[in-house]
XYZ file of C-alpha atoms in Angstrom:
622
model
C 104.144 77.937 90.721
C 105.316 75.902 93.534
C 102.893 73.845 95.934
C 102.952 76.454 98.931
C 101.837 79.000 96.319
C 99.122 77.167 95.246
C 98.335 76.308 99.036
C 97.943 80.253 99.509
C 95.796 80.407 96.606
C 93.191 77.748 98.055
C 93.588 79.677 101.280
C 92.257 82.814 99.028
C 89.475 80.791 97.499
C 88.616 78.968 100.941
C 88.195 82.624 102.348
C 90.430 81.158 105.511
C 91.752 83.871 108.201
C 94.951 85.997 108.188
C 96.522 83.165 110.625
C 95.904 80.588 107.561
C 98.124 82.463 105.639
C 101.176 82.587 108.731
C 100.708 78.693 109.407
C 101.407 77.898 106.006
C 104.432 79.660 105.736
C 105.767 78.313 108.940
C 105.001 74.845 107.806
C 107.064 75.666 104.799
C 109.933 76.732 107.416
C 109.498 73.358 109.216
C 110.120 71.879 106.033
C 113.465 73.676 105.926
C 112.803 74.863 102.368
C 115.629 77.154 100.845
C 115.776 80.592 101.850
C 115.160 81.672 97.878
C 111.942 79.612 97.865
C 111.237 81.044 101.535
C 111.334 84.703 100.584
C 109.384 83.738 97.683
C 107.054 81.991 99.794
C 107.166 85.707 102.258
C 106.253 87.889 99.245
C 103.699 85.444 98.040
C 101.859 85.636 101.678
C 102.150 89.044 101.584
C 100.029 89.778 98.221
C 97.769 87.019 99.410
C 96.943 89.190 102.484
C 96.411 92.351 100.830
C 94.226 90.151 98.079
C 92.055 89.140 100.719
C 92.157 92.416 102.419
C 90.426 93.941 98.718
C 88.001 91.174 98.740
C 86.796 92.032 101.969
C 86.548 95.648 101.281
C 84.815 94.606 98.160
C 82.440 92.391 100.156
C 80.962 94.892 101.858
C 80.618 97.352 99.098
C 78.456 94.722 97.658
C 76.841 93.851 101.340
C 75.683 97.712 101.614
C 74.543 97.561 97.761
C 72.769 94.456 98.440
C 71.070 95.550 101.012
C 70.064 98.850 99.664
C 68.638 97.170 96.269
C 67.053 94.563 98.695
C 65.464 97.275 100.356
C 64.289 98.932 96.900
C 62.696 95.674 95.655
C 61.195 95.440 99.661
C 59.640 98.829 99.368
C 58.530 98.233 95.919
C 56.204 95.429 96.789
C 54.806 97.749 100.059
C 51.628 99.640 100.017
C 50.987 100.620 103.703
C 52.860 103.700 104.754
C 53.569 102.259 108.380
C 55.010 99.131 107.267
C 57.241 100.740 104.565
C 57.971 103.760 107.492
C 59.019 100.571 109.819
C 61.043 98.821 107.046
C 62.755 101.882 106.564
C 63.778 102.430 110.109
C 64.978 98.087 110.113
C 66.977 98.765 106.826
C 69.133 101.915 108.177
C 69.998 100.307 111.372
C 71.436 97.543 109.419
C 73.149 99.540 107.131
C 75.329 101.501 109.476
C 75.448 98.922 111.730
C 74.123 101.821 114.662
C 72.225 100.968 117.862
C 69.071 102.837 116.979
C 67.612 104.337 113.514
C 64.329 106.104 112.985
C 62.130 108.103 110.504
C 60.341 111.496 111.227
C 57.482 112.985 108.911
C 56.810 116.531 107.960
C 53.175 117.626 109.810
C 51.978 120.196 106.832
C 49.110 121.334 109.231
C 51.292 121.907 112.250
C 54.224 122.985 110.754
C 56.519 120.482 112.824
C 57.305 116.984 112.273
C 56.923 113.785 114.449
C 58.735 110.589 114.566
C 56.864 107.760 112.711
C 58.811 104.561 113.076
C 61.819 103.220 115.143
C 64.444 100.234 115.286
C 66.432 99.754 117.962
C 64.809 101.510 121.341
C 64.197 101.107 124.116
C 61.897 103.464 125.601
C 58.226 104.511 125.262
C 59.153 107.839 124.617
C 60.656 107.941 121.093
C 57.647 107.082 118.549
C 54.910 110.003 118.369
C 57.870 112.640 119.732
C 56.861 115.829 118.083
C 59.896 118.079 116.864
C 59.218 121.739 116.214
C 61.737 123.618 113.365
C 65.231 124.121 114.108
C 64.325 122.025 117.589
C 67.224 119.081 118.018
C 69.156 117.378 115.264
C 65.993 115.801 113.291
C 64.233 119.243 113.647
C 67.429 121.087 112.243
C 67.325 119.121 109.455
C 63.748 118.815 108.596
C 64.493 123.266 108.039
C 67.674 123.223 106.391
C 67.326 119.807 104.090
C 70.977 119.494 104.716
C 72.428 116.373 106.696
C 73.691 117.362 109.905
C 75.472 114.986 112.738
C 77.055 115.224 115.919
C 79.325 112.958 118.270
C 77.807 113.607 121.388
C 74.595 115.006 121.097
C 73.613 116.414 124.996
C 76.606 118.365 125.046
C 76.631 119.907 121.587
C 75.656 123.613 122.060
C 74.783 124.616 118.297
C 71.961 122.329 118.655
C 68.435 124.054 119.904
C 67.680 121.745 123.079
C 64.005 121.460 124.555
C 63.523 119.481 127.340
C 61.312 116.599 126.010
C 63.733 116.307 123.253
C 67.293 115.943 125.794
C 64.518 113.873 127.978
C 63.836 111.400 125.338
C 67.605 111.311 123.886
C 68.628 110.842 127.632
C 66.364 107.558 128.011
C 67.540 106.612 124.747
C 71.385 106.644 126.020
C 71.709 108.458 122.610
C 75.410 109.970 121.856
C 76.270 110.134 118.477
C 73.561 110.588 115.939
C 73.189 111.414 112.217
C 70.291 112.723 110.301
C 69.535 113.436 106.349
C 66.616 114.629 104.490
C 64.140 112.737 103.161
C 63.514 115.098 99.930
C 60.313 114.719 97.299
C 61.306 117.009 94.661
C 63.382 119.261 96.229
C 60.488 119.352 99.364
C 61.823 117.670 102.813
C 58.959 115.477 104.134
C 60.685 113.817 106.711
C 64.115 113.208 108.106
C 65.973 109.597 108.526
C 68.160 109.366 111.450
C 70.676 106.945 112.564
C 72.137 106.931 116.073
C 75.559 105.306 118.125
C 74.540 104.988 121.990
C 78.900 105.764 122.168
C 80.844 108.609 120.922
C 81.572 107.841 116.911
C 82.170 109.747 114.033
C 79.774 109.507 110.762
C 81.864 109.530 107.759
C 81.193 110.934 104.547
C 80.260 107.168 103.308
C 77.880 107.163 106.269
C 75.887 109.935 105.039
C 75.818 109.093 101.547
C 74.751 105.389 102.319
C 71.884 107.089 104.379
C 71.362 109.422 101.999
C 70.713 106.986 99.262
C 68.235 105.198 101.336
C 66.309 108.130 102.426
C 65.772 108.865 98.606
C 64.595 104.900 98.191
C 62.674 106.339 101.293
C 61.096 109.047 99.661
C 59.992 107.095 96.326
C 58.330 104.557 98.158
C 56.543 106.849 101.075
C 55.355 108.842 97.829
C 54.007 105.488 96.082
C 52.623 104.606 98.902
C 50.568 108.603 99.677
C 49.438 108.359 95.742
C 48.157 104.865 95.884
C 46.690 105.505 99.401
C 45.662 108.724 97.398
C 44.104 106.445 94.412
C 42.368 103.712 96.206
C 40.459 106.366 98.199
C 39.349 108.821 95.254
C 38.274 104.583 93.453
C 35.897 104.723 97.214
C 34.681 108.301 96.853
C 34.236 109.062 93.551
C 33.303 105.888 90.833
C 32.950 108.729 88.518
C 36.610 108.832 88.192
C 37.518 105.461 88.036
C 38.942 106.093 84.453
C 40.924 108.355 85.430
C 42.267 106.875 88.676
C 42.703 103.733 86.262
C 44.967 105.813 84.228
C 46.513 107.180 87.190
C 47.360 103.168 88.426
C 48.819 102.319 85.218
C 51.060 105.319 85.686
C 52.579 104.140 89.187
C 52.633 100.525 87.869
C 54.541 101.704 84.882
C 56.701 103.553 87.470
C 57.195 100.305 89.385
C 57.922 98.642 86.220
C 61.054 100.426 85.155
C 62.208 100.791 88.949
C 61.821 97.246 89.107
C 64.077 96.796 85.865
C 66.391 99.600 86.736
C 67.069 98.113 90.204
C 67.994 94.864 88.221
C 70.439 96.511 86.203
C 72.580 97.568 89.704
C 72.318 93.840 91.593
C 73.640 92.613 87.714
C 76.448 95.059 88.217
C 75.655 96.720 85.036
C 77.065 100.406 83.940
C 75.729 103.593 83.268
C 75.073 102.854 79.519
C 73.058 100.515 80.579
C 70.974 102.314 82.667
C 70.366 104.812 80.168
C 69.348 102.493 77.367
C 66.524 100.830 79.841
C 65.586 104.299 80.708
C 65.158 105.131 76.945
C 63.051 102.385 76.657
C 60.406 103.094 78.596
C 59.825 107.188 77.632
C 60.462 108.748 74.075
C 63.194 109.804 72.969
C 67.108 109.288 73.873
C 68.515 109.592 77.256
C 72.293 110.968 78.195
C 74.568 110.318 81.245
C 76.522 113.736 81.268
C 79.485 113.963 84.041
C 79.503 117.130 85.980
C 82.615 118.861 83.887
C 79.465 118.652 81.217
C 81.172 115.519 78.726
C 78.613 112.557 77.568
C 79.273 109.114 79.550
C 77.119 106.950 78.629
C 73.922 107.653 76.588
C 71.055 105.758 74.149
C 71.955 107.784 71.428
C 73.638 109.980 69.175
C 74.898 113.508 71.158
C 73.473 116.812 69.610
C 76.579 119.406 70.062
C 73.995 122.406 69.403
C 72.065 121.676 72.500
C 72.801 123.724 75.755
C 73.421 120.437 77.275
C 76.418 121.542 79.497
C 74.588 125.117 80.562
C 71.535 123.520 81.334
C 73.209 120.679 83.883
C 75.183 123.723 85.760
C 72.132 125.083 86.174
C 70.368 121.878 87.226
C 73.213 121.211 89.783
C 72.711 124.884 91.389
C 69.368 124.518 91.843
C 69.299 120.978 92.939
C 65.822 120.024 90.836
C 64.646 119.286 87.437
C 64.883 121.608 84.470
C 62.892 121.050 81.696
C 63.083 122.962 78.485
C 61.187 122.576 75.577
C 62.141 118.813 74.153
C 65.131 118.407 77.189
C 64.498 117.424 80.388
C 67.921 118.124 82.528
C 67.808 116.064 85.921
C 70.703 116.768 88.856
C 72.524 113.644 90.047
C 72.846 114.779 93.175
C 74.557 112.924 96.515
C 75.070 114.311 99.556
C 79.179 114.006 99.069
C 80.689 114.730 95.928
C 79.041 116.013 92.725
C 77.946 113.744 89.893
C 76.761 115.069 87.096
C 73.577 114.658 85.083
C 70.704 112.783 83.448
C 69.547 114.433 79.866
C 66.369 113.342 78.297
C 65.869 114.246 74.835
C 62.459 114.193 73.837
C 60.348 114.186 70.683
C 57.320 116.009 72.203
C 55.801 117.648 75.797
C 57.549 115.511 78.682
C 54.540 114.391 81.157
C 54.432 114.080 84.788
C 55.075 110.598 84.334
C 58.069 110.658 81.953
C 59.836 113.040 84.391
C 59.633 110.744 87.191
C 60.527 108.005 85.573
C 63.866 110.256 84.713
C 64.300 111.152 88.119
C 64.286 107.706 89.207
C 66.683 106.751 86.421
C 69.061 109.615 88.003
C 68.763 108.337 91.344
C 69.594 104.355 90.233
C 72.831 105.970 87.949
C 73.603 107.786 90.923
C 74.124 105.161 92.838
C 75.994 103.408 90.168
C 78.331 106.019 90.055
C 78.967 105.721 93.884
C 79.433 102.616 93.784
C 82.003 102.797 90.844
C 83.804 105.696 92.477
C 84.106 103.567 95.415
C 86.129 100.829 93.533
C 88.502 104.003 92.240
C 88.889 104.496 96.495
C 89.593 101.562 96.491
C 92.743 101.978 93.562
C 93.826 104.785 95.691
C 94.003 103.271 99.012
C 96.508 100.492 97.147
C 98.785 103.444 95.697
C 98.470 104.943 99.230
C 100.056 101.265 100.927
C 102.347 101.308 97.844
C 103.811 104.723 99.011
C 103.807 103.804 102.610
C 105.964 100.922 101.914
C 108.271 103.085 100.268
C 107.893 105.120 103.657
C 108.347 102.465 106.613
C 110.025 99.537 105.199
C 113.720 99.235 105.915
C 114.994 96.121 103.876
C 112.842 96.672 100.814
C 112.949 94.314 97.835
C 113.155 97.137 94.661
C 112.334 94.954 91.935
C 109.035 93.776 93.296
C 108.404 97.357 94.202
C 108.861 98.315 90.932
C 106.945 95.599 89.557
C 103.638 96.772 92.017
C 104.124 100.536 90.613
C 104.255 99.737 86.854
C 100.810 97.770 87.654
C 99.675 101.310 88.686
C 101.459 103.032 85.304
C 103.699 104.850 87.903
C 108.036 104.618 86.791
C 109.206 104.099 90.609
C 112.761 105.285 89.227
C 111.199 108.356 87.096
C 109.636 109.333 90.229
C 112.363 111.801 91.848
C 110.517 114.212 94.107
C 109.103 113.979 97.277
C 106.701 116.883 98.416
C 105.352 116.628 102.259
C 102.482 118.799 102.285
C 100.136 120.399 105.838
C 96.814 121.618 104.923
C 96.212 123.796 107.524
C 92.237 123.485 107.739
C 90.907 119.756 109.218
C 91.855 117.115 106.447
C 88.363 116.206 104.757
C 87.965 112.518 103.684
C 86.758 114.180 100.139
C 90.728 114.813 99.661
C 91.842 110.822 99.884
C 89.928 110.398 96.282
C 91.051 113.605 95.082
C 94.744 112.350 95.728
C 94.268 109.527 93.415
C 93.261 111.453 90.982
C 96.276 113.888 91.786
C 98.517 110.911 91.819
C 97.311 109.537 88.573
C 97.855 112.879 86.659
C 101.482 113.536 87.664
C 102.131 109.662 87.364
C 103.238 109.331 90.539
C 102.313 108.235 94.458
C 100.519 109.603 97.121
C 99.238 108.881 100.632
C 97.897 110.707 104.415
C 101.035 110.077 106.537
C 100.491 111.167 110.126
C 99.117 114.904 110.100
C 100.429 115.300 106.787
C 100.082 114.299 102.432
C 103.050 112.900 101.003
C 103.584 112.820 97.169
C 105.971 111.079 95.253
C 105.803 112.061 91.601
C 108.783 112.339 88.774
C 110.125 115.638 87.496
C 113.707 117.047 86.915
C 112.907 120.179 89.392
C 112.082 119.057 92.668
C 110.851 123.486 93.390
C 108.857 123.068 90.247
C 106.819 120.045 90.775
C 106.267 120.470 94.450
C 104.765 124.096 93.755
C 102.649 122.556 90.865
C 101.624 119.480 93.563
C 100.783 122.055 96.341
C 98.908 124.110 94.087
C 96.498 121.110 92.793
C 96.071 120.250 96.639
C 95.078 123.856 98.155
C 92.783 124.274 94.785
C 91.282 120.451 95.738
C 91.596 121.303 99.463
C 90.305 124.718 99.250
C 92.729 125.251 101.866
C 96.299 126.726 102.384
C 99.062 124.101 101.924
C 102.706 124.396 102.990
C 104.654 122.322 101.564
C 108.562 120.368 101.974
C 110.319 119.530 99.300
C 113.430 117.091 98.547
C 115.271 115.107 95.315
C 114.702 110.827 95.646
C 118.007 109.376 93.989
C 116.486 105.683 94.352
C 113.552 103.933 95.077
C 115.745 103.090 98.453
C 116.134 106.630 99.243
C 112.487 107.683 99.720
C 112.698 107.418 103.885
C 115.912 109.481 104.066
C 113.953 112.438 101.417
C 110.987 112.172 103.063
C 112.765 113.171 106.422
C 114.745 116.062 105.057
C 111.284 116.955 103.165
C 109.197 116.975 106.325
C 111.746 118.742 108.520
C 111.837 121.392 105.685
C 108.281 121.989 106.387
C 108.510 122.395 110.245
C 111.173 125.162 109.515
C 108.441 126.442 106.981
C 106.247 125.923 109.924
C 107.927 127.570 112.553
C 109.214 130.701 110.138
C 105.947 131.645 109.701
C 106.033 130.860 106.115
C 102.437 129.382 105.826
C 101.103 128.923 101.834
C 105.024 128.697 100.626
C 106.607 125.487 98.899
C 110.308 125.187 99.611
C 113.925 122.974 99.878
C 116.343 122.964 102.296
C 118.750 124.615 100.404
C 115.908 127.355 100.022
C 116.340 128.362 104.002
C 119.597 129.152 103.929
C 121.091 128.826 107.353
C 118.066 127.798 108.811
C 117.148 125.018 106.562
C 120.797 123.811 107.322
C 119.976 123.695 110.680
C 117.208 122.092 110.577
C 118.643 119.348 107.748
C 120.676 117.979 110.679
C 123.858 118.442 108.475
C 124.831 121.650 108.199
C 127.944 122.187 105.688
C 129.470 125.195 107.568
C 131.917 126.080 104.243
C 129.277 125.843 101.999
C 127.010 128.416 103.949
C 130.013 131.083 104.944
C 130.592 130.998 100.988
C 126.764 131.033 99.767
C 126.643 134.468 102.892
C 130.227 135.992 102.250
C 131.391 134.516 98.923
C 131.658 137.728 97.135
C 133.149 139.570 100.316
C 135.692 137.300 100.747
C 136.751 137.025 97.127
C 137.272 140.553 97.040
C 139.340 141.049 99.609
C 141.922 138.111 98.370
C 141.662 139.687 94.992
C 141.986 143.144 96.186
C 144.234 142.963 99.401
C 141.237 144.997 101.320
C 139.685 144.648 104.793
C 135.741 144.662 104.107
C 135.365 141.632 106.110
C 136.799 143.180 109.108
C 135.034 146.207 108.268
C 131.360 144.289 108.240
C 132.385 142.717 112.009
C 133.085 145.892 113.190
C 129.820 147.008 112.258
C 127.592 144.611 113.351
C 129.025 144.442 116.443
C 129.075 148.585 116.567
C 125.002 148.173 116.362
C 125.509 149.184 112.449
C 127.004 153.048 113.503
C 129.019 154.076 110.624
C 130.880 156.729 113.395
C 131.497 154.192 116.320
C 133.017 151.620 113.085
C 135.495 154.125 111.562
C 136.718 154.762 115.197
C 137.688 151.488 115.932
C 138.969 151.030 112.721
C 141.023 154.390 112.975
C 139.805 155.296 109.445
C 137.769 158.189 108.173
C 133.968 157.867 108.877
C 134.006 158.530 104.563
C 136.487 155.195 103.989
C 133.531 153.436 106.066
C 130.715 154.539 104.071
C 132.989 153.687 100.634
C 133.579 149.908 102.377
C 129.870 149.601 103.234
C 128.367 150.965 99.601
C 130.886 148.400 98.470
C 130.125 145.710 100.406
C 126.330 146.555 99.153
C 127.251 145.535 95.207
C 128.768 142.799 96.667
C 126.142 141.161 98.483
C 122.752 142.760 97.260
C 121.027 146.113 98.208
C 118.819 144.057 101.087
C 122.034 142.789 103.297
C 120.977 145.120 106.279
C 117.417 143.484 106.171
C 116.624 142.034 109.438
C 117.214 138.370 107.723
C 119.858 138.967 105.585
C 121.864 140.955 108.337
C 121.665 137.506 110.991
C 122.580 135.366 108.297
C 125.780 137.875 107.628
C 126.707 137.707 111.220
C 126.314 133.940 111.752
C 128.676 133.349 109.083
C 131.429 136.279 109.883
C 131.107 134.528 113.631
C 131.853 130.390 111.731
C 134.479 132.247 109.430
C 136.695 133.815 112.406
C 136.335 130.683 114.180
C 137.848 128.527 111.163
C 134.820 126.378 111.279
C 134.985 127.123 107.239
């Protein structure tokens, strides 16, 4: 390694800027190095920037896990509802980095609910603002349990306005806003909300960041109710101080294996790990079960005559806690993308206790799982730049190409078919993961380009894989795809397909052809057209091959029989007129002309096609 390499290196480990990186290689310039070490030198810089570009991304993966095990072990250590409410409302605002965040509590004796605690505003009016069901975005919400956001929030009509409501968001300059459930066992007691005083989008990492806090929300707001609960049944009733006593020991136990469970996540440990601490602290083993119903992870040995896989459908469906006889089945359940679930297998009766303990357990391997899934995002985005090299770059350097897809497990010369796909529904950001996972199964490459999802995978029939690739996306999509295909020759070659590929799909496009998978060569005259080199012998032949043959084999006139008739309107009568033969000799030339070419050549298609190419063949252009 030479001593500009190393320089970048240092760069990497001094965490210096993306100008660091440019000044050293134009020192090395000044130097007047040889171009071989300079290109070198090029390539080096340019794996050093997307190296720092990961870390980065990587940084703040950790950043928003910090902060959200910072605010567990916060929240832990809280007893008063307000201050946890207010800590709550501080943590969110950091979080998604938003002008204003704050928390809203269910009213069981009014049936409404009423904003607690704020961060970030301005006015007088926000704290203590009641909001009745299905009123505004926080009301919605608090009815449905669902998340809900919008990107300008005066002007959205599905919302049910009230005045005080658009009065307070008004003095708030609120715009965008975003609000989840806070949700006790299935029961919404409150709603977190985070708000943009611009026009922004929340993404579907937005809600599930919020939605992981509002469940650390709801764990500590019910510690906080129970001990509230405790401590005043200790100053009512000294009769029961055994039994509040026992009740303590319960939410300290509780604590305790939060406590060690939220360790496990700052450590970085896995799911296997989370489900031998769980184990530890009730009786029995405990299971991490993905949602296609396969073990992951689990404390012990897996029982194949349990219903473990029935049960965790179930669980999923109806989004609580199943408990049957020694299993206790508990959804891991984001707001985003399914997970799976948490299996308990128990020696006896599971108690109150045990069962929240397991639904904390679920919540912390939830969060693991996001947070692995995230790093597999993160795999994706890098086959995604891989691909879009492939798409922009001009003067491209093959061997290190190759080199950067055989890190992937992807044979950049095996991979022979390009597929440019339109999903005609909005493009969910649920896909871009799904597309690794495409990617990785037909070993290949794939990326969002523009409006559309371009695939690069290997196969020996370019119609064959791109049906099988646009049948995995509008499954994944739950959408209609239509789909462009063309052949890669090289690794050099993947602009020049992926133009004849997408133009393949606007004459899809603009055929009407929606849902259908195609090549140029598929379009006939049309996809010819629309190649941008049309080979005008190739089409007369593919239209009038057999017609043509015949008559130099046969010394007969059905080509000048067929122009006659198209341009006659197709009249049999008017055709053997200007022909001066019998109407009969017509009808013989036409049922011949019908083995010849196929019982559909009048079709409305077929037919233009035919007279396009008689018009090219008496021209000569053949």
């Amino acid at each position: 390694m030479g001593a500009d390499a190393r320089s970048l290196l240092q760069l990497l480990v001094e965490d210096a800027d993306a100008d660091a990186f440019d000044a050293a290689v134009a020192q090395a310039r000044a130097r007047n190095l040889p171009a071989r070490e300079l290109d070198a030198l090029e390539r080096d810089r340019a794996i050093a920037l997307r190296l720092r570009d990961t870390l980065i991304r990587h940084r703040r993966n950790e950043a928003e896990l910090q902060l959200l095990n910072d605010t567990a072990n916060d929240l832990a250590a809280m007893r008063e509802l307000d201050s946890i409410l207010q800590a709550i409302a501080d943590r969110a605002r950091r979080l998604l980095e938003c002008d204003l965040a704050y928390i809203s509590l269910s009213d069981s004796d009014r049936g409404d609910c009423y904003i607690r605690a704020a961060a970030g505003n301005i006015s007088g009016l926000l704290v203590g603002l009641r909001l009745a069901p299905g009123s505004g975005l926080g009301g919605m919400v608090a009815r449905t349990g669902e998340p809900c956001s919008v990107e300008a929030y005066l002007h959205d009509t599905t919302l049910h306005h009230t005045e005080q409501i658009d009065r307070t968001v008004a003095a708030e300059r609120i715009e965008s806003l975003l609000g989840v459930p806070v949700k006790l066992k299935q029961e919404v007691i409150g709603v977190l909300l985070a708000a943009h005083r611009a026009v922004r989008s929340f993404s579907s990492r937005d809600i599930t960041a919020l939605s992981m806090l509002a469940s650390h929300a709801a764990v500590a707001i019910e510690n906080a109710r129970l001990l509230a609960a405790a401590q005043t049944a200790v100053g009512d009733l000294r009769v029961a101080n055994a039994t509040i006593g026992s009740h303590v020991d319960d939410l300290e136990r509780t604590a305790d294996v939060h406590e060690r469970l939220t360790k496990l996540v700052i450590q970085g440990k896995g799911v296997d790990e989370v489900a031998h601490a769980t184990a530890g602290a009730v009786s029995g083993h405990v299971l991490i079960v993905d949602e296609h119903g396969s073990v992951v992870a689990g404390s012990g040995p897996e029982n194949g005559q349990l219903p473990i896989a029935e049960l965790g459908v179930e669980a999923r469906r109806s989004g609580h806690t199943l408990v049957r006889d020694q299993l206790c089945v508990v959804p891991m359940i984001t707001e985003s993308e399914p997970l799976g679930t948490l299996v308990h297998v128990g020696t006896g009766t599971i108690s109150d206790i045990d069962r929240r303990i397991l639904e904390r357990a679920a919540l912390v391997a939830a969060l693991v799982l996001v947070t692995r899934r995230r790093m597999a995002e993160a795999e994706a985005q890098v086959r995604g730049e891989l691909l879009g090299e492939l798409l922009t770059r001009k003067a491209q350097d093959v061997d290190l190409l190759r080199h950067r897809a055989s890190i992937l497990g992807v044979d950049l010369d095996a991979c022979t078919v390009l597929i440019v796909a339109h999903l005609h529904g909005p493009v969910r950001e649920r896909i871009h993961p799904a597309l690794a996972a495409l990617a990785r199964r037909f070993r290949g490459l794939a990326t969002h380009h523009h409006d559309t999802v371009v695939f690069l995978a290997p196969g020996d029939e370019p119609g064959t894989v791109g049906r099988a690739v646009s049948r995995e996306l509008a499954r994944t999509a739950r959408d209609q795809v239509t789909a462009g295909v063309a052949r890669v020759p090289h690794p050099t070659a993947v602009t020049a397909a992926h133009d004849e590929a997408e133009k393949c799909l606007r004459a899809l496009l603009a055929l009407g052809r929606h849902g259908d998978t195609a090549q140029t060569a598929d379009l006939g005259f049309v996809g010819a057209l629309f190649n941008g080199r049309p080979d005008i012998a190739d089409f007369v032949e593919a239209t009038l091959g057999p017609v043509l043959a015949y008559d130099r084999d046969h010394g007969s006139d059905l080509v000048r029989t067929l122009e006659v008739f198209c341009a006659s309107n197709q009249n049999a009568r008017t055709t053997a007129q200007e022909l001066h033969v019998h109407h009969n000799t017509v009808s013989q030339r036409l049922t011949r002309v019908a083995r010849l070419l196929g019982e559909d050549w009048r079709q409305a298609e077929r037919l233009l096609e035919i007279q396009v190419a008689l018009r090219l063949h008496k021209l000569g252009g053949c």
